XYZ file of C-alpha atoms in Angstrom:
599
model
C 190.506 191.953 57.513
C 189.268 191.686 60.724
C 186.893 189.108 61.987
C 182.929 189.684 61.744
C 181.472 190.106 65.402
C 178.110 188.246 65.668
C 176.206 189.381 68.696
C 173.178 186.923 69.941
C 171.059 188.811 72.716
C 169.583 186.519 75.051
C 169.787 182.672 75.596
C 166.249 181.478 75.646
C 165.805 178.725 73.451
C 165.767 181.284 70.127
C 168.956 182.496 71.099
C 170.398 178.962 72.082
C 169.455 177.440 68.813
C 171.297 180.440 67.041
C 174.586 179.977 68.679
C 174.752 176.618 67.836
C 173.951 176.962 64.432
C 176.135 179.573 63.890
C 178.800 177.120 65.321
C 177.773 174.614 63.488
C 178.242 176.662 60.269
C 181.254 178.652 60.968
C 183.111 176.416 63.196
C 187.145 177.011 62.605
C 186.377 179.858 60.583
C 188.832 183.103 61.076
C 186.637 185.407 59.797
C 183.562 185.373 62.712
C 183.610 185.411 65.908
C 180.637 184.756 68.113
C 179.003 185.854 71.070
C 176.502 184.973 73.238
C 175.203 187.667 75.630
C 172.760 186.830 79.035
C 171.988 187.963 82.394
C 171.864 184.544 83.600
C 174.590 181.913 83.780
C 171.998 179.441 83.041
C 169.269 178.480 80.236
C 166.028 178.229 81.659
C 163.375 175.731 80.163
C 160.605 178.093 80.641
C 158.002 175.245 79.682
C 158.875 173.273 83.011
C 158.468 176.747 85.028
C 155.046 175.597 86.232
C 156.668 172.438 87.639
C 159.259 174.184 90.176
C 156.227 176.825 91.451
C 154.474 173.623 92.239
C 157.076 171.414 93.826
C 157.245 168.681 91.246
C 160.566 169.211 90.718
C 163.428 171.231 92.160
C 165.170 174.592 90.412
C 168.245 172.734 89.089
C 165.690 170.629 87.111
C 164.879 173.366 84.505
C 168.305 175.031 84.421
C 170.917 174.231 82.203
C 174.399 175.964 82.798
C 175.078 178.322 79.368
C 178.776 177.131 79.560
C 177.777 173.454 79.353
C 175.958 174.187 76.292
C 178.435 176.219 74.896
C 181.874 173.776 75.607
C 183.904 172.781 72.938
C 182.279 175.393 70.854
C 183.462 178.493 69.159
C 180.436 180.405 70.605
C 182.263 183.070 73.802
C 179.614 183.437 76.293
C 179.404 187.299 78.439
C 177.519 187.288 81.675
C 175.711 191.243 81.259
C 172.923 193.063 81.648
C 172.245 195.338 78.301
C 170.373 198.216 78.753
C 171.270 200.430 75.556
C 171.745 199.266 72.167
C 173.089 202.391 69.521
C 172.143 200.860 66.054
C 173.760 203.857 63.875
C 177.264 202.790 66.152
C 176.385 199.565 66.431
C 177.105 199.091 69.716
C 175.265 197.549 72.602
C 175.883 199.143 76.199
C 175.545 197.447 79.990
C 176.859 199.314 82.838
C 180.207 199.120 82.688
C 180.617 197.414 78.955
C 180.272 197.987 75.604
C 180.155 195.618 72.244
C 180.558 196.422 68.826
C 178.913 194.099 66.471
C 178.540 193.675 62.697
C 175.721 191.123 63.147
C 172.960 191.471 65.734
C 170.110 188.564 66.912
C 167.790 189.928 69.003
C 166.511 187.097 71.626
C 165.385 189.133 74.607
C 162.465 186.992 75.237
C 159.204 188.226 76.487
C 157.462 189.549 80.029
C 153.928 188.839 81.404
C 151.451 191.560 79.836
C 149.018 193.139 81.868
C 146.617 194.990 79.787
C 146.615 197.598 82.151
C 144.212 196.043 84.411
C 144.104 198.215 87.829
C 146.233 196.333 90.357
C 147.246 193.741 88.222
C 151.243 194.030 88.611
C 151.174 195.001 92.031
C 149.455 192.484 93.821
C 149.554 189.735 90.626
C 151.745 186.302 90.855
C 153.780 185.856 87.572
C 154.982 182.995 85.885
C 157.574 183.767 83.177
C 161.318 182.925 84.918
C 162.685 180.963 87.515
C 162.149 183.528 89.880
C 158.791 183.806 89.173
C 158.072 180.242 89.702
C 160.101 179.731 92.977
C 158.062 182.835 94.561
C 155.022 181.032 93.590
C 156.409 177.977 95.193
C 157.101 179.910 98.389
C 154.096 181.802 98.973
C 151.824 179.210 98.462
C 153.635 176.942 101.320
C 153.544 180.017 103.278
C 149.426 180.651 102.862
C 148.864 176.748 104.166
C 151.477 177.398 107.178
C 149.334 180.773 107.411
C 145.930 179.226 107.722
C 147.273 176.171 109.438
C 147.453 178.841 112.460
C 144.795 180.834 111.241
C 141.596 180.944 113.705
C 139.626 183.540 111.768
C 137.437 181.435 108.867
C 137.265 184.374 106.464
C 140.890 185.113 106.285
C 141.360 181.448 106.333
C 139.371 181.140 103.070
C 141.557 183.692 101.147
C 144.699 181.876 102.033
C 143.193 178.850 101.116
C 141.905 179.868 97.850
C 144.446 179.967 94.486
C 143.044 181.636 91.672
C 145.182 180.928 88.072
C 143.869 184.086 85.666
C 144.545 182.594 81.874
C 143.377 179.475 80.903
C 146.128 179.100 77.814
C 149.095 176.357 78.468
C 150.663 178.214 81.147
C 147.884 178.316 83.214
C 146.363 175.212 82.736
C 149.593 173.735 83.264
C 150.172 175.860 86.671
C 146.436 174.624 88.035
C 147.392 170.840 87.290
C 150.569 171.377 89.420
C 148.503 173.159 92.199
C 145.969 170.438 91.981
C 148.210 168.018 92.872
C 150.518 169.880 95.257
C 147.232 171.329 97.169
C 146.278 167.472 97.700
C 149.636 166.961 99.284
C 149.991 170.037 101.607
C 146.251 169.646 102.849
C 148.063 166.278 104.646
C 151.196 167.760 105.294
C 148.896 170.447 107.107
C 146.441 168.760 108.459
C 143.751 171.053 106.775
C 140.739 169.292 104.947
C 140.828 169.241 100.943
C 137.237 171.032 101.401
C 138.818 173.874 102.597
C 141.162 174.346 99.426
C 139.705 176.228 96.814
C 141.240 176.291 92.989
C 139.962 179.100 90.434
C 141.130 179.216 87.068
C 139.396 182.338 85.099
C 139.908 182.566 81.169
C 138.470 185.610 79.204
C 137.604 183.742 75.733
C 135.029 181.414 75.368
C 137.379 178.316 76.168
C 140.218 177.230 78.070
C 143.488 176.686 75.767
C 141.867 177.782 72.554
C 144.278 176.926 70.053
C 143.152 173.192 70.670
C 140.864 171.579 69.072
C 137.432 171.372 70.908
C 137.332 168.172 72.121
C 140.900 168.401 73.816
C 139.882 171.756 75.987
C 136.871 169.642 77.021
C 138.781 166.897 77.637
C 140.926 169.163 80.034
C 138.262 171.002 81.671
C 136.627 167.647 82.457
C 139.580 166.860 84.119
C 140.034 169.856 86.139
C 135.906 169.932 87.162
C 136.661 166.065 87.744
C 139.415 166.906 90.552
C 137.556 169.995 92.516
C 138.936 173.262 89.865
C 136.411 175.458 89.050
C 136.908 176.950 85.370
C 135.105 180.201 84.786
C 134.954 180.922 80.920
C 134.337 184.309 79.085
C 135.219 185.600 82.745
C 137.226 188.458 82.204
C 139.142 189.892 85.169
C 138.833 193.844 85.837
C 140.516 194.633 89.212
C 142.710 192.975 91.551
C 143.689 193.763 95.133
C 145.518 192.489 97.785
C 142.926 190.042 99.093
C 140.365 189.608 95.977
C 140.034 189.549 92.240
C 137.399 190.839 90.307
C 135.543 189.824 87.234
C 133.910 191.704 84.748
C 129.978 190.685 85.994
C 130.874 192.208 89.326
C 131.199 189.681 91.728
C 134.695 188.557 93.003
C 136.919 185.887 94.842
C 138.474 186.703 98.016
C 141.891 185.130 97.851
C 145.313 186.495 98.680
C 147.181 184.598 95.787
C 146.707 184.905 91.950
C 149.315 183.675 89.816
C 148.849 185.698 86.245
C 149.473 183.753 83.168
C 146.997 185.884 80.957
C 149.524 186.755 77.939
C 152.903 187.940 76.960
C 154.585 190.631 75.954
C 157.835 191.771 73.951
C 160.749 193.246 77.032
C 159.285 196.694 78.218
C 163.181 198.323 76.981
C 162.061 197.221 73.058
C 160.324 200.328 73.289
C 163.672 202.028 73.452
C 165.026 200.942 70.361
C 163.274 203.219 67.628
C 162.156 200.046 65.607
C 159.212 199.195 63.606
C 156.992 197.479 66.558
C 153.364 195.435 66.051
C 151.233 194.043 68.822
C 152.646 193.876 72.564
C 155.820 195.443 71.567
C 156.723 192.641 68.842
C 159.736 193.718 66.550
C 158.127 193.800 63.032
C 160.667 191.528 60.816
C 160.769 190.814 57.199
C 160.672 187.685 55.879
C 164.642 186.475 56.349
C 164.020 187.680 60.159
C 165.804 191.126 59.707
C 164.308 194.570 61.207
C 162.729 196.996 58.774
C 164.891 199.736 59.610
C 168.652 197.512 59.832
C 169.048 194.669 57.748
C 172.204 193.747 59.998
C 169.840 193.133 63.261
C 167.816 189.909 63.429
C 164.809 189.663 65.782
C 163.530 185.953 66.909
C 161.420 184.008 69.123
C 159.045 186.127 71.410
C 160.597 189.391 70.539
C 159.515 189.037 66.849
C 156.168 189.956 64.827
C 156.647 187.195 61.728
C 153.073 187.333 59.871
C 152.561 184.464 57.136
C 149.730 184.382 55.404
C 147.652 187.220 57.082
C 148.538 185.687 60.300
C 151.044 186.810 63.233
C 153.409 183.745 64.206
C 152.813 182.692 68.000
C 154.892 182.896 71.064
C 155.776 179.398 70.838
C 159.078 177.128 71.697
C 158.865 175.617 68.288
C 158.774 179.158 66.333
C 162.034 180.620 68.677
C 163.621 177.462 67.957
C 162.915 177.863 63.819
C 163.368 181.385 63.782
C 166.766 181.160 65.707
C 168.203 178.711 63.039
C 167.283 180.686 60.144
C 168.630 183.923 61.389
C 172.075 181.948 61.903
C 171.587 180.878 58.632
C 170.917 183.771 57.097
C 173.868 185.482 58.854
C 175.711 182.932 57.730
C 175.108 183.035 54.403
C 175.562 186.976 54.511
C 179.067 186.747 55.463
C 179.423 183.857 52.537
C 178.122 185.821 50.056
C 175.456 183.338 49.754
C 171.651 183.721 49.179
C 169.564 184.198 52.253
C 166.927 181.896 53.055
C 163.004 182.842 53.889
C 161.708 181.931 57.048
C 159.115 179.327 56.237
C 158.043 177.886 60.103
C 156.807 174.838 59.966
C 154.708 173.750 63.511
C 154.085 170.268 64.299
C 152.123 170.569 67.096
C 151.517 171.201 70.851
C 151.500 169.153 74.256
C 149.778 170.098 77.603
C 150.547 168.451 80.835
C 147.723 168.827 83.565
C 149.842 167.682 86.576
C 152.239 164.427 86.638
C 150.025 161.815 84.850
C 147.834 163.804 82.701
C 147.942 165.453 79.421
C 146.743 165.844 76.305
C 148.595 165.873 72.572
C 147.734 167.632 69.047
C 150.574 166.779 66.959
C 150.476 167.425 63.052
C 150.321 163.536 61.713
C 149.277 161.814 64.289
C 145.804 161.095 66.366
C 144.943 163.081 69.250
C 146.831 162.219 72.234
C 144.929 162.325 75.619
C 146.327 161.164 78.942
C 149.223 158.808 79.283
C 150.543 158.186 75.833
C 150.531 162.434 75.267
C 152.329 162.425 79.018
C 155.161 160.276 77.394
C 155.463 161.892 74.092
C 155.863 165.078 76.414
C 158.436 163.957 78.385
C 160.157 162.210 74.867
C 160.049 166.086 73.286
C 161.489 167.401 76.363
C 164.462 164.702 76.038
C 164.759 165.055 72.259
C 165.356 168.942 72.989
C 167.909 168.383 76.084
C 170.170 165.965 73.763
C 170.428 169.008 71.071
C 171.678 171.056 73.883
C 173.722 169.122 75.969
C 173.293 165.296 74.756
C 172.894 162.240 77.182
C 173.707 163.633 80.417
C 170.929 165.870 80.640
C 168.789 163.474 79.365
C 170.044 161.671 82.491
C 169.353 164.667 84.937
C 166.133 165.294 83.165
C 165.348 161.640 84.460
C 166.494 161.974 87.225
C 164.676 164.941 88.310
C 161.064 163.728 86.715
C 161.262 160.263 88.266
C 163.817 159.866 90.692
C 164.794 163.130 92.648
C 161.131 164.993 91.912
C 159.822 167.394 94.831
C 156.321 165.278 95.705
C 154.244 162.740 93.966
C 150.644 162.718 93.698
C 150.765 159.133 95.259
C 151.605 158.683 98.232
C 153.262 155.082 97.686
C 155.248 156.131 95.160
C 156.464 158.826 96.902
C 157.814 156.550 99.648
C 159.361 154.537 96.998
C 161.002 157.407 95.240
C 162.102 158.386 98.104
C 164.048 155.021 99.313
C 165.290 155.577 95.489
C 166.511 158.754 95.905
C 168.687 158.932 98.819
C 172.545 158.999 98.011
C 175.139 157.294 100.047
C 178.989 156.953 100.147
C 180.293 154.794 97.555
C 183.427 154.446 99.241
C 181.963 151.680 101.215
C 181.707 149.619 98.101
C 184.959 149.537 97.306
C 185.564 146.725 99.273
C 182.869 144.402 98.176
C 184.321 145.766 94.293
C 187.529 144.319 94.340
C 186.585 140.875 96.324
C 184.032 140.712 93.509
C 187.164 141.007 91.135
C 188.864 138.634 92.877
C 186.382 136.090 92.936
C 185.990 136.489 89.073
C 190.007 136.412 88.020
C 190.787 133.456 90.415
C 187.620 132.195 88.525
C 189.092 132.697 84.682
C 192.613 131.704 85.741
C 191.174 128.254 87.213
C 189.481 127.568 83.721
C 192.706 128.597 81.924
C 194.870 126.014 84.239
C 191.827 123.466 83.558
C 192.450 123.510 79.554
C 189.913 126.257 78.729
C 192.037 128.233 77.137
C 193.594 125.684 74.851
C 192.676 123.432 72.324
C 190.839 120.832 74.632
C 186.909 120.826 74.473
C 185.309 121.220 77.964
C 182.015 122.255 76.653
C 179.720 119.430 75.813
C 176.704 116.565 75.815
C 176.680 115.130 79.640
C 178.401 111.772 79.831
C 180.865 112.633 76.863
C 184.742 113.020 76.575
C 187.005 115.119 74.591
C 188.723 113.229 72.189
C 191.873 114.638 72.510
C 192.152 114.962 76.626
C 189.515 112.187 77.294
C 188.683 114.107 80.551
C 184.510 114.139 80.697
C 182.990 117.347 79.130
C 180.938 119.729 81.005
C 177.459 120.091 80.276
C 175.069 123.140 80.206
C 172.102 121.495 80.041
C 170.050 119.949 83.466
C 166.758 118.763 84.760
C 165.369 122.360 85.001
C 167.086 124.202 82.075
C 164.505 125.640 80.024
C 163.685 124.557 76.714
C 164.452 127.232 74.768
C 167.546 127.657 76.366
C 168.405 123.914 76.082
C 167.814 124.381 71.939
C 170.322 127.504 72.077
C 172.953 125.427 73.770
C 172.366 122.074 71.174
C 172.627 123.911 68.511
C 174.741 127.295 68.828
C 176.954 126.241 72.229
C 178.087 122.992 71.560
C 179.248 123.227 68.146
C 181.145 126.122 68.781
C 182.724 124.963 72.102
C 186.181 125.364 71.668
C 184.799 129.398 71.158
C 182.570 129.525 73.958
C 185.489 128.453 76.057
C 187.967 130.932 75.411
C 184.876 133.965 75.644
C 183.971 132.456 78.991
C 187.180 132.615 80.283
C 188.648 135.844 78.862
C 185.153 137.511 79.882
C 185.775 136.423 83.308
C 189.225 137.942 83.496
C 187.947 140.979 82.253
C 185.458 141.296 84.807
C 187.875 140.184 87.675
C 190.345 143.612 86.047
C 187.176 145.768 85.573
C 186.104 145.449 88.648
C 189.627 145.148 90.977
C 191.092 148.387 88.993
C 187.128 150.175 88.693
C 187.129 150.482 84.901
C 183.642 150.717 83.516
C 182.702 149.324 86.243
C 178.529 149.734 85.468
C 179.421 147.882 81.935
C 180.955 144.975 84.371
C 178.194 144.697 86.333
C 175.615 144.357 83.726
C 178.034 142.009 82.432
C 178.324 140.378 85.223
C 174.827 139.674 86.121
C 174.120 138.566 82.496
C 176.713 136.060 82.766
C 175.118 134.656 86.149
C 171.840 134.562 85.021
C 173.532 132.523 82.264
C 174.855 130.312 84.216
C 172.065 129.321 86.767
C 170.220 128.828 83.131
C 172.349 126.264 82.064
C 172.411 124.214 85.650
C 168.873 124.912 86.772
C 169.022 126.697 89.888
C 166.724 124.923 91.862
C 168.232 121.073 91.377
C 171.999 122.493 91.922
C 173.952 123.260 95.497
C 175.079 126.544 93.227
C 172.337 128.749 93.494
C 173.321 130.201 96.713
C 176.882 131.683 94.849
C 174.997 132.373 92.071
C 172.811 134.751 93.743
C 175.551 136.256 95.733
C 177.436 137.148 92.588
C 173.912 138.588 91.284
C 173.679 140.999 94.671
C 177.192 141.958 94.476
C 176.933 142.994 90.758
C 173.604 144.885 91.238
C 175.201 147.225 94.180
C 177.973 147.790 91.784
C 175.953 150.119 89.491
C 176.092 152.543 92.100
C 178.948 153.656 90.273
C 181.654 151.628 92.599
C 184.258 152.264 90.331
C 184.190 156.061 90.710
C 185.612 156.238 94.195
C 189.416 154.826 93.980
C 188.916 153.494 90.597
C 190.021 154.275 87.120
C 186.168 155.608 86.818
C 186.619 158.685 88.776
C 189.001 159.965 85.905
C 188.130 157.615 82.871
C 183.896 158.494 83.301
C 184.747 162.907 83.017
C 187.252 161.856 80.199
C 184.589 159.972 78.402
C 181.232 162.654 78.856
C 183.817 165.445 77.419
C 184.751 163.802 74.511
C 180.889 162.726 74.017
C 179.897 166.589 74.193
C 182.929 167.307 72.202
C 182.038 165.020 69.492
C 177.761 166.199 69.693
C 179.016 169.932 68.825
C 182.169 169.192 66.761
C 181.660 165.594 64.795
C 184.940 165.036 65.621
C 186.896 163.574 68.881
C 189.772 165.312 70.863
C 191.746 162.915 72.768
C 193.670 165.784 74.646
C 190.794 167.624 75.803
C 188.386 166.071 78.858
C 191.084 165.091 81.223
C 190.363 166.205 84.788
C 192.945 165.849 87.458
């Protein structure tokens, strides 16, 4: 019998969860085969969008490659562009392919929705893919280089003004961005922060209405607090080229509005002859299927899911829940099993308002306003990253929020970051690598020719002998060893000398190996400086002639985690080995000791 084809259209984060459930739940299975189809070669955290369009962070900060998340899966990933899908044949057509399926998920996403108001998508800014946000990012740096030469003060007043229309999360989260980024190009420019002028127009009677009161208050206090002005049951009715219009007739002359006013199901949905709701939504039953073909799913955006009276919202958390139970419920089809209802269950959302800011309503727990709803932001984004790809993107994800990020809103921790932030050669520690080696191994084998190694006690009270060797003991404890320190050697140390010994001395071999042949080499420096620290603990660094050694081993160890060992070291093969078998293990719960190696 030949193998079920399961089809999943679209890798947002609907269609990513699918894939990976479906891998999850018919990994080594004969009988399915799986398929992942996007126009894109990467995932795109469309939640972070607002932070490339204003130069927080760079693109490759809110892309993840698809075949990262999809190695050492049995999910096959097709790079196409569908533009027909024949239900009867079940088939789905690009340009020059076809694919037959047995199962379809529908994860197309969405599109910015105009509500047909004149002039809208021509002269409108959207923010809804990467794309979108890195022609943001462009033509605002182009309107300050344009008025920075500009002579004429009305023309200068459009470029200078930046109206957001929607005041939900995308577009509060795209005016904290320009709040910020605005500060930094009025320096860069040389134009006065007077001069910049933010707008952010909502149509309802509040900005991000699906908070609770005090939170949009909280928010618009902010924004009135920095220079925005927030115009409230202010719908827009015309847009042109240089001005927007609002329904009580007056208008804002400005030659950039980004549009973040709603969303939409894909324009080609229309195409498919299926049961749609509002904005071109896929009405789905309750297991997710499509009224007319219980073999095609619908998820995320693209779905019309009403509990209760109520239509589910666009939201990450309901494409992430859908996704899994339309796996699930695929699965279970081609068990034979009983399907599953979709029963979404949302916890709660999070708002950033530029870098430092945010606010938090999370089901369970108090309302979180500025920095403690900033890190529970961030610790969501991380928890999601590790699902997808596991530590290393939480890594990059790091990386690009604290280390590599675009611009700061300070401008001292932007010169910090940006000392930070520079890479250099690690070639040029190689050297200093294996003399540090070399200082540590001539170190161990000294203590090994002095009796460390053997049955002779060289740890002890100051003044006292070993029995057996009667050579004088060595002791850890000085004039300026701390107390607490001095109790841990008395009573831990010392009467497990003959132990201590042999660590100490096989630790510093190690060390001297790790670091000579560059084998988890940032493991040896940590070690390293822990042991150091340890040392100039027991013999009080300032009464000893040691300290100045000490401190060199210290510096030596710190430049190590630069990742020495990865130029012509074991590293530069053993690190790749290691982060293949850790995704291998994430998706699999299982290790591969073949797979990983790369020559």
């Amino acid at each position: 019998m030949p193998a079920k084809q399961i089809i999943i259209l679209g890798a947002g984060y609907g269609g990513i969860e699918a894939a990976k459930t479906l891998h999850r739940l018919l990994k080594r299975r004969k009988d399915a085969e799986i398929t992942l189809i996007d126009q894109n070669h990467y995932h795109t955290l469309l939640t972070e969008l607002h932070q490339v369009a204003g130069h927080r962070v760079e693109s490759s900060g809110v892309k993840v490659a698809i075949d990262h998340i999809l190695q050492y899966t049995d999910v096959r990933f097709v790079h196409d562009r569908i533009n027909r899908i024949d239900f009867e044949k079940r088939k789905l057509f690009s340009d020059d392919s076809e694919y037959s399926y047995d199962y379809l998920i529908l994860a197309a996403g969405s599109e910015p929705a105009c509500f047909g108001i004149p002039g809208m998508k021509e002269y409108a800014l959207t923010l809804w893919s990467l794309e979108d946000a890195q022609k943001i990012h462009d033509h605002i740096l182009r309107m300050f280089q344009l008025a920075a030469k500009e002579e004429d003060p009305d023309k200068r007043r459009e470029m200078l003004t930046f109206v957001v229309g929607g005041g939900g999360f995308t577009g509060v989260e795209m005016m904290g961005e320009l709040m910020e980024w605005t500060a930094t190009l009025s320096r860069q420019f040389g134009i006065p922060r007077e001069e910049i002028r933010l707008v952010i127009i909502e149509a309802l009677s509040t900005i991000c209405p699906i908070l609770d009161q005090k939170l949009s208050n909280r928010i618009e206090s902010f924004f009135k607090k920095h220079g925005v002005e927030v115009y409230t049951n202010t719908p827009i009715t015309q847009v042109t080229p240089d001005r927007v219009s609002i329904k009580s007739g007056d208008s804002f002359p400005t030659r950039t509005l980004i549009w973040t006013g709603g969303v939409q199901a894909k324009e080609f949905v229309k195409n498919f002859g299926l049961t749609l709701g509002k904005r071109n939504r896929i009405v789905v039953n309750e297991y997710l299927q499509t009224l007319e073909y219980p073999d095609v799913y619908a998820i995320g955006d693209i779905m019309e899911f009403t509990e209760n009276g109520q239509v589910l919202p666009a939201l990450v958390e309901s494409a992430l829940q859908s996704g899994a139970c339309a796996a699930k419920n695929i699965a279970a089809q081609i068990s034979g099993r009983e399907m599953s209802k979709f029963q979404p269950k949302l916890h709660g959302v999070m708002i950033s308002v530029g870098s430092f800011f945010s606010v938090a309503q999370i089901k369970g727990l108090p309302m979180l306003i500025g920095l403690p709803a900033t890190i529970m932001k961030h610790l969501v984004n991380m928890h999601y990253l590790f699902g997808i790809g596991g530590l290393e993107l939480i890594w990059d994800y790091i990386c690009h929020q604290f280390l590599y990020k675009a611009r700061t809103y300070n401008a001292f921790i932007e010169t910090v970051i940006g000392h930070i932030k520079r890479r250099n050669f690690t070639f040029w520690l190689v050297p200093l690598r294996i003399w540090l080696g070399i200082m540590w191994l001539v170190s161990g084998i000294q203590k090994i020719q002095a009796g460390w190694f053997g049955d002779w006690q060289r740890l002890g009270p100051g003044g006292a002998t070993d029995a057996t060797s009667s050579a004088s003991l060595i002791s850890l404890i000085g004039e300026n060893t701390p107390k607490w320190y001095a109790w841990i050697v008395e009573n831990i140390i010392y009467p497990n000398s003959l132990l201590f010994q042999k660590l100490i001395t096989i630790t510093e071999i190690g060390l001297g190996l790790a670091f000579i042949f560059g084998v988890f080499t940032f493991i040896a420096a940590l070690v390293s400086i822990g042991m150091n620290i340890n040392f100039m603990l027991s013999t009080g660094l300032p009464a000893t002639n040691t300290g100045l050694p000490d401190l060199w081993y210290i510096a030596a160890s710190i430049a190590m985690l630069a990742g020495a060992g990865r130029t012509l070291g074991v590293d530069y093969y053993l690190i790749p080995f290691l982060r293949n078998q850790l995704r291998y293990f994430q998706k699999n719960r299982s290790i591969h000791l073949f797979r990983g190696w790369q020559w």
